[in-house]
Amino acid sequence: MLKHNKIMAKCIYSLKENVEFNEEHIFPSFLGGKKCLPLGWVSKEANDRFSKIEAECSLYPEIALMREFVGPGKRGGNSAPTLKRYQVFEKDGNFSIGYIYNAKPYIITSVCINIDSKVVTFESDIKDVSKININYSLIKNFFNNDNDKFISLRNDKILPNIVILGIDNNKRVIAINSGVPFDSIKLKLEKIVNSIDIKSFDKFNKASYQVNAMSNQTISLNKLYRFYAKIVFNVAANINGYEVILDSQFDDIRNAIYNGVNINKYVYKCKGTFHLNKIFEKLDRINFDEKTCHLVSLFIYDNAYYGDIYVYGVKGYYRIKLIENIRSNFYPRTDLYACDWKNGFEGSNIDIAKKFCAICDEINREKDK
């Protein structure tokens, strides 16, 4: 079957007909989600729109830090992440490039360049002077490489006339203000770099001080709320089915997620922890890693339909109002949906029951041997 095809059906988000469709993960793959909604439920247009939002929200501190220290790894694998995530550090108005490892900041060999005054500041965390000189030699040849691919960090807090160039294990990193087109300053920057005197590297700043990490992106609450609401909506679609989720009762939250209009009316941040294992404590061998598990709880309260989403089991969750007032003849389902990516399980209460039945069958087979 082709991944993209045109079907005479409605997208569960935009309600358009005869559109091109993509597979949509219920939980994003970067959070370890594996299961998808059926092909033909989410349009390629909606999927592309949400992919950009997900990419930004993956850098939100409460998500990015957990991904860095807990996982999942590359492409949603359950192995620990191994890639360095470079970011911009700031100390007393000075900028540098580094990364955080085991909760400690490390600064890579870098130069902070003021392209107006041509002042160049050298920084490094490395103690080996010979290694520092090698790295600074690489910086001097930063633009003399046939490969024009750099790791680019964009940050609104960097001054427009400041550019930071970094080298780490032959990886070239550039940090620049978000609003400055790189092509507009490239020639000026190249001249400054080529004129750097390597002999002056002995006067570099040993930047081994405590620094403040600066987020590479500012995530708007509008996008973050849409991100969490979309996951809950995907779960509601999976639990209730295609025909139910197309009902006009879901139009308000559907439009808020798709267009971002009035999304703050439907999403609330709350305090509290959901102890998933207590629900299944009497079921032998059913156990979840609550410190890494993602969870959505769908329920009805005061004639409204809600979904609570817990990411990484942290003490705090987001409540999404899916339906304001449920019609008397409309019966949305209540359920739990867990994404325990570390233990390779994702599914609803029904899937959990199936898992338990499979375990019971396995125990009985062992007894019969």
PDB file of N, CA and C in Angstrom, residues 203-271:
ATOM      1  N   LYS A 203      45.694  33.545  25.331  1.00  0.00           N
ATOM      2  CA  LYS A 203      44.969  34.462  26.214  1.00  0.00           C
ATOM      3  C   LYS A 203      43.468  34.168  26.244  1.00  0.00           C
ATOM      4  N   PHE A 204      43.141  32.893  25.962  1.00  0.00           N
ATOM      5  CA  PHE A 204      41.726  32.532  25.931  1.00  0.00           C
ATOM      6  C   PHE A 204      41.133  32.511  27.341  1.00  0.00           C
ATOM      7  N   ASN A 205      39.811  32.584  27.420  1.00  0.00           N
ATOM      8  CA  ASN A 205      39.107  32.479  28.700  1.00  0.00           C
ATOM      9  C   ASN A 205      38.844  31.017  29.009  1.00  0.00           C
ATOM     10  N   LYS A 206      39.325  30.538  30.126  1.00  0.00           N
ATOM     11  CA  LYS A 206      39.013  29.168  30.538  1.00  0.00           C
ATOM     12  C   LYS A 206      37.612  29.182  31.152  1.00  0.00           C
ATOM     13  N   ALA A 207      36.636  28.985  30.318  1.00  0.00           N
ATOM     14  CA  ALA A 207      35.237  29.182  30.733  1.00  0.00           C
ATOM     15  C   ALA A 207      34.681  27.949  31.415  1.00  0.00           C
ATOM     16  N   SER A 208      35.241  27.615  32.557  1.00  0.00           N
ATOM     17  CA  SER A 208      34.778  26.444  33.296  1.00  0.00           C
ATOM     18  C   SER A 208      33.859  26.851  34.445  1.00  0.00           C
ATOM     19  N   TYR A 209      33.307  28.047  34.359  1.00  0.00           N
ATOM     20  CA  TYR A 209      32.411  28.548  35.385  1.00  0.00           C
ATOM     21  C   TYR A 209      30.993  28.022  35.188  1.00  0.00           C
ATOM     22  N   GLN A 210      30.157  28.207  36.200  1.00  0.00           N
ATOM     23  CA  GLN A 210      28.747  27.832  36.070  1.00  0.00           C
ATOM     24  C   GLN A 210      28.065  28.824  35.141  1.00  0.00           C
ATOM     25  N   VAL A 211      27.370  28.328  34.146  1.00  0.00           N
ATOM     26  CA  VAL A 211      26.734  29.197  33.165  1.00  0.00           C
ATOM     27  C   VAL A 211      25.244  28.950  33.133  1.00  0.00           C
ATOM     28  N   ASN A 212      24.538  29.844  32.514  1.00  0.00           N
ATOM     29  CA  ASN A 212      23.094  29.722  32.366  1.00  0.00           C
ATOM     30  C   ASN A 212      22.774  29.231  30.970  1.00  0.00           C
ATOM     31  N   ALA A 213      22.091  28.087  30.895  1.00  0.00           N
ATOM     32  CA  ALA A 213      21.697  27.566  29.589  1.00  0.00           C
ATOM     33  C   ALA A 213      20.541  28.389  29.049  1.00  0.00           C
ATOM     34  N   MET A 214      20.607  28.688  27.772  1.00  0.00           N
ATOM     35  CA  MET A 214      19.550  29.449  27.121  1.00  0.00           C
ATOM     36  C   MET A 214      18.859  28.554  26.123  1.00  0.00           C
ATOM     37  N   SER A 215      17.532  28.489  26.199  1.00  0.00           N
ATOM     38  CA  SER A 215      16.792  27.656  25.258  1.00  0.00           C
ATOM     39  C   SER A 215      17.011  28.141  23.841  1.00  0.00           C
ATOM     40  N   ASN A 216      17.253  27.226  22.902  1.00  0.00           N
ATOM     41  CA  ASN A 216      17.463  27.601  21.509  1.00  0.00           C
ATOM     42  C   ASN A 216      16.205  28.150  20.866  1.00  0.00           C
ATOM     43  N   GLN A 217      15.058  27.821  21.431  1.00  0.00           N
ATOM     44  CA  GLN A 217      13.802  28.276  20.863  1.00  0.00           C
ATOM     45  C   GLN A 217      12.869  28.720  21.982  1.00  0.00           C
ATOM     46  N   THR A 218      12.076  29.726  21.688  1.00  0.00           N
ATOM     47  CA  THR A 218      11.035  30.133  22.609  1.00  0.00           C
ATOM     48  C   THR A 218       9.733  29.482  22.148  1.00  0.00           C
ATOM     49  N   ILE A 219       9.211  28.579  22.968  1.00  0.00           N
ATOM     50  CA  ILE A 219       8.005  27.862  22.590  1.00  0.00           C
ATOM     51  C   ILE A 219       6.784  28.623  23.105  1.00  0.00           C
ATOM     52  N   SER A 220       5.890  29.004  22.226  1.00  0.00           N
ATOM     53  CA  SER A 220       4.691  29.705  22.648  1.00  0.00           C
ATOM     54  C   SER A 220       3.744  28.720  23.328  1.00  0.00           C
ATOM     55  N   LEU A 221       2.994  29.199  24.318  1.00  0.00           N
ATOM     56  CA  LEU A 221       2.020  28.350  24.997  1.00  0.00           C
ATOM     57  C   LEU A 221       0.967  27.855  24.013  1.00  0.00           C
ATOM     58  N   ASN A 222       0.682  28.664  23.010  1.00  0.00           N
ATOM     59  CA  ASN A 222      -0.298  28.254  22.005  1.00  0.00           C
ATOM     60  C   ASN A 222       0.124  26.943  21.347  1.00  0.00           C
ATOM     61  N   LYS A 223       1.380  26.851  20.936  1.00  0.00           N
ATOM     62  CA  LYS A 223       1.871  25.637  20.277  1.00  0.00           C
ATOM     63  C   LYS A 223       1.976  24.482  21.269  1.00  0.00           C
ATOM     64  N   LEU A 224       2.432  24.776  22.484  1.00  0.00           N
ATOM     65  CA  LEU A 224       2.569  23.720  23.483  1.00  0.00           C
ATOM     66  C   LEU A 224       1.202  23.136  23.832  1.00  0.00           C
ATOM     67  N   TYR A 225       0.200  23.993  24.007  1.00  0.00           N
ATOM     68  CA  TYR A 225      -1.159  23.520  24.305  1.00  0.00           C
ATOM     69  C   TYR A 225      -1.717  22.697  23.150  1.00  0.00           C
ATOM     70  N   ARG A 226      -1.479  23.134  21.926  1.00  0.00           N
ATOM     71  CA  ARG A 226      -1.955  22.373  20.759  1.00  0.00           C
ATOM     72  C   ARG A 226      -1.269  21.017  20.681  1.00  0.00           C
ATOM     73  N   PHE A 227       0.015  20.992  21.046  1.00  0.00           N
ATOM     74  CA  PHE A 227       0.785  19.750  21.028  1.00  0.00           C
ATOM     75  C   PHE A 227       0.185  18.720  21.980  1.00  0.00           C
ATOM     76  N   TYR A 228      -0.074  19.119  23.234  1.00  0.00           N
ATOM     77  CA  TYR A 228      -0.649  18.193  24.207  1.00  0.00           C
ATOM     78  C   TYR A 228      -2.093  17.836  23.841  1.00  0.00           C
ATOM     79  N   ALA A 229      -2.849  18.837  23.374  1.00  0.00           N
ATOM     80  CA  ALA A 229      -4.245  18.574  23.018  1.00  0.00           C
ATOM     81  C   ALA A 229      -4.334  17.609  21.839  1.00  0.00           C
ATOM     82  N   LYS A 230      -3.409  17.704  20.903  1.00  0.00           N
ATOM     83  CA  LYS A 230      -3.425  16.809  19.746  1.00  0.00           C
ATOM     84  C   LYS A 230      -3.203  15.358  20.177  1.00  0.00           C
ATOM     85  N   ILE A 231      -2.269  15.138  21.122  1.00  0.00           N
ATOM     86  CA  ILE A 231      -2.031  13.773  21.586  1.00  0.00           C
ATOM     87  C   ILE A 231      -3.297  13.208  22.227  1.00  0.00           C
ATOM     88  N   VAL A 232      -3.943  14.009  23.071  1.00  0.00           N
ATOM     89  CA  VAL A 232      -5.171  13.565  23.731  1.00  0.00           C
ATOM     90  C   VAL A 232      -6.262  13.308  22.700  1.00  0.00           C
ATOM     91  N   PHE A 233      -6.357  14.184  21.706  1.00  0.00           N
ATOM     92  CA  PHE A 233      -7.362  14.003  20.652  1.00  0.00           C
ATOM     93  C   PHE A 233      -7.086  12.723  19.858  1.00  0.00           C
ATOM     94  N   ASN A 234      -5.809  12.456  19.586  1.00  0.00           N
ATOM     95  CA  ASN A 234      -5.445  11.214  18.888  1.00  0.00           C
ATOM     96  C   ASN A 234      -5.869   9.990  19.690  1.00  0.00           C
ATOM     97  N   VAL A 235      -5.662  10.046  21.013  1.00  0.00           N
ATOM     98  CA  VAL A 235      -6.076   8.936  21.879  1.00  0.00           C
ATOM     99  C   VAL A 235      -7.589   8.792  21.852  1.00  0.00           C
ATOM    100  N   ALA A 236      -8.303   9.931  21.927  1.00  0.00           N
ATOM    101  CA  ALA A 236      -9.768   9.890  21.886  1.00  0.00           C
ATOM    102  C   ALA A 236     -10.261   9.304  20.570  1.00  0.00           C
ATOM    103  N   ALA A 237      -9.571   9.627  19.480  1.00  0.00           N
ATOM    104  CA  ALA A 237      -9.932   9.064  18.169  1.00  0.00           C
ATOM    105  C   ALA A 237      -9.701   7.559  18.163  1.00  0.00           C
ATOM    106  N   ASN A 238      -8.579   7.127  18.714  1.00  0.00           N
ATOM    107  CA  ASN A 238      -8.261   5.703  18.765  1.00  0.00           C
ATOM    108  C   ASN A 238      -9.255   4.934  19.624  1.00  0.00           C
ATOM    109  N   ILE A 239      -9.665   5.519  20.733  1.00  0.00           N
ATOM    110  CA  ILE A 239     -10.575   4.845  21.671  1.00  0.00           C
ATOM    111  C   ILE A 239     -12.007   4.844  21.154  1.00  0.00           C
ATOM    112  N   ASN A 240     -12.465   5.973  20.601  1.00  0.00           N
ATOM    113  CA  ASN A 240     -13.875   6.115  20.216  1.00  0.00           C
ATOM    114  C   ASN A 240     -14.173   5.688  18.781  1.00  0.00           C
ATOM    115  N   GLY A 241     -13.172   5.725  17.916  1.00  0.00           N
ATOM    116  CA  GLY A 241     -13.400   5.327  16.537  1.00  0.00           C
ATOM    117  C   GLY A 241     -13.613   6.505  15.600  1.00  0.00           C
ATOM    118  N   TYR A 242     -13.486   6.229  14.312  1.00  0.00           N
ATOM    119  CA  TYR A 242     -13.504   7.262  13.275  1.00  0.00           C
ATOM    120  C   TYR A 242     -14.820   8.024  13.219  1.00  0.00           C
ATOM    121  N   GLU A 243     -15.949   7.322  13.185  1.00  0.00           N
ATOM    122  CA  GLU A 243     -17.245   7.985  13.035  1.00  0.00           C
ATOM    123  C   GLU A 243     -17.566   8.867  14.230  1.00  0.00           C
ATOM    124  N   VAL A 244     -17.209   8.410  15.428  1.00  0.00           N
ATOM    125  CA  VAL A 244     -17.502   9.184  16.640  1.00  0.00           C
ATOM    126  C   VAL A 244     -16.672  10.469  16.680  1.00  0.00           C
ATOM    127  N   ILE A 245     -15.383  10.348  16.349  1.00  0.00           N
ATOM    128  CA  ILE A 245     -14.506  11.516  16.449  1.00  0.00           C
ATOM    129  C   ILE A 245     -14.845  12.579  15.411  1.00  0.00           C
ATOM    130  N   LEU A 246     -15.575  12.196  14.326  1.00  0.00           N
ATOM    131  CA  LEU A 246     -16.003  13.168  13.322  1.00  0.00           C
ATOM    132  C   LEU A 246     -17.228  13.961  13.771  1.00  0.00           C
ATOM    133  N   ASP A 247     -17.864  13.552  14.858  1.00  0.00           N
ATOM    134  CA  ASP A 247     -19.082  14.214  15.319  1.00  0.00           C
ATOM    135  C   ASP A 247     -18.815  15.692  15.619  1.00  0.00           C
ATOM    136  N   SER A 248     -19.840  16.520  15.387  1.00  0.00           N
ATOM    137  CA  SER A 248     -19.708  17.966  15.583  1.00  0.00           C
ATOM    138  C   SER A 248     -19.430  18.352  17.030  1.00  0.00           C
ATOM    139  N   GLN A 249     -19.672  17.420  17.973  1.00  0.00           N
ATOM    140  CA  GLN A 249     -19.355  17.686  19.382  1.00  0.00           C
ATOM    141  C   GLN A 249     -17.872  17.990  19.565  1.00  0.00           C
ATOM    142  N   PHE A 250     -17.023  17.461  18.680  1.00  0.00           N
ATOM    143  CA  PHE A 250     -15.587  17.668  18.789  1.00  0.00           C
ATOM    144  C   PHE A 250     -15.087  18.845  17.947  1.00  0.00           C
ATOM    145  N   ASP A 251     -15.979  19.569  17.289  1.00  0.00           N
ATOM    146  CA  ASP A 251     -15.546  20.606  16.356  1.00  0.00           C
ATOM    147  C   ASP A 251     -14.746  21.724  17.027  1.00  0.00           C
ATOM    148  N   ASP A 252     -15.155  22.139  18.226  1.00  0.00           N
ATOM    149  CA  ASP A 252     -14.464  23.254  18.887  1.00  0.00           C
ATOM    150  C   ASP A 252     -13.007  22.909  19.200  1.00  0.00           C
ATOM    151  N   ILE A 253     -12.775  21.752  19.829  1.00  0.00           N
ATOM    152  CA  ILE A 253     -11.401  21.371  20.157  1.00  0.00           C
ATOM    153  C   ILE A 253     -10.639  21.021  18.883  1.00  0.00           C
ATOM    154  N   ARG A 254     -11.335  20.453  17.900  1.00  0.00           N
ATOM    155  CA  ARG A 254     -10.703  20.119  16.618  1.00  0.00           C
ATOM    156  C   ARG A 254     -10.135  21.381  15.960  1.00  0.00           C
ATOM    157  N   ASN A 255     -10.955  22.438  15.896  1.00  0.00           N
ATOM    158  CA  ASN A 255     -10.529  23.694  15.275  1.00  0.00           C
ATOM    159  C   ASN A 255      -9.431  24.380  16.085  1.00  0.00           C
ATOM    160  N   ALA A 256      -9.518  24.292  17.399  1.00  0.00           N
ATOM    161  CA  ALA A 256      -8.503  24.906  18.260  1.00  0.00           C
ATOM    162  C   ALA A 256      -7.141  24.248  18.046  1.00  0.00           C
ATOM    163  N   ILE A 257      -7.138  22.923  17.916  1.00  0.00           N
ATOM    164  CA  ILE A 257      -5.881  22.205  17.689  1.00  0.00           C
ATOM    165  C   ILE A 257      -5.340  22.527  16.296  1.00  0.00           C
ATOM    166  N   TYR A 258      -6.193  22.500  15.315  1.00  0.00           N
ATOM    167  CA  TYR A 258      -5.762  22.659  13.923  1.00  0.00           C
ATOM    168  C   TYR A 258      -5.332  24.091  13.617  1.00  0.00           C
ATOM    169  N   ASN A 259      -6.095  25.075  14.103  1.00  0.00           N
ATOM    170  CA  ASN A 259      -5.827  26.475  13.774  1.00  0.00           C
ATOM    171  C   ASN A 259      -5.208  27.267  14.922  1.00  0.00           C
ATOM    172  N   GLY A 260      -5.232  26.720  16.135  1.00  0.00           N
ATOM    173  CA  GLY A 260      -4.662  27.417  17.286  1.00  0.00           C
ATOM    174  C   GLY A 260      -5.551  28.490  17.880  1.00  0.00           C
ATOM    175  N   VAL A 261      -6.784  28.621  17.386  1.00  0.00           N
ATOM    176  CA  VAL A 261      -7.685  29.679  17.861  1.00  0.00           C
ATOM    177  C   VAL A 261      -8.315  29.266  19.191  1.00  0.00           C
ATOM    178  N   ASN A 262      -8.153  30.103  20.213  1.00  0.00           N
ATOM    179  CA  ASN A 262      -8.762  29.898  21.539  1.00  0.00           C
ATOM    180  C   ASN A 262      -8.343  28.578  22.189  1.00  0.00           C
ATOM    181  N   ILE A 263      -7.155  28.062  21.872  1.00  0.00           N
ATOM    182  CA  ILE A 263      -6.731  26.800  22.455  1.00  0.00           C
ATOM    183  C   ILE A 263      -6.611  26.900  23.974  1.00  0.00           C
ATOM    184  N   ASN A 264      -6.307  28.114  24.480  1.00  0.00           N
ATOM    185  CA  ASN A 264      -6.161  28.301  25.938  1.00  0.00           C
ATOM    186  C   ASN A 264      -7.481  28.104  26.679  1.00  0.00           C
ATOM    187  N   LYS A 265      -8.610  28.095  25.970  1.00  0.00           N
ATOM    188  CA  LYS A 265      -9.908  27.844  26.604  1.00  0.00           C
ATOM    189  C   LYS A 265     -10.105  26.363  26.924  1.00  0.00           C
ATOM    190  N   TYR A 266      -9.291  25.529  26.306  1.00  0.00           N
ATOM    191  CA  TYR A 266      -9.522  24.087  26.422  1.00  0.00           C
ATOM    192  C   TYR A 266      -8.381  23.337  27.111  1.00  0.00           C
ATOM    193  N   VAL A 267      -7.290  24.011  27.428  1.00  0.00           N
ATOM    194  CA  VAL A 267      -6.120  23.344  28.016  1.00  0.00           C
ATOM    195  C   VAL A 267      -5.749  24.031  29.329  1.00  0.00           C
ATOM    196  N   TYR A 268      -5.544  23.218  30.366  1.00  0.00           N
ATOM    197  CA  TYR A 268      -5.202  23.726  31.688  1.00  0.00           C
ATOM    198  C   TYR A 268      -4.044  22.922  32.264  1.00  0.00           C
ATOM    199  N   LYS A 269      -3.091  23.606  32.882  1.00  0.00           N
ATOM    200  CA  LYS A 269      -2.001  22.893  33.553  1.00  0.00           C
ATOM    201  C   LYS A 269      -2.403  22.632  34.998  1.00  0.00           C
ATOM    202  N   CYS A 270      -2.214  21.395  35.447  1.00  0.00           N
ATOM    203  CA  CYS A 270      -2.655  20.982  36.780  1.00  0.00           C
ATOM    204  C   CYS A 270      -1.510  20.325  37.544  1.00  0.00           C
ATOM    205  N   LYS A 271      -1.711  20.199  38.847  1.00  0.00           N
ATOM    206  CA  LYS A 271      -0.732  19.517  39.701  1.00  0.00           C
ATOM    207  C   LYS A 271      -1.294  18.158  40.108  1.00  0.00           C
TER     208      LYS A 271
END
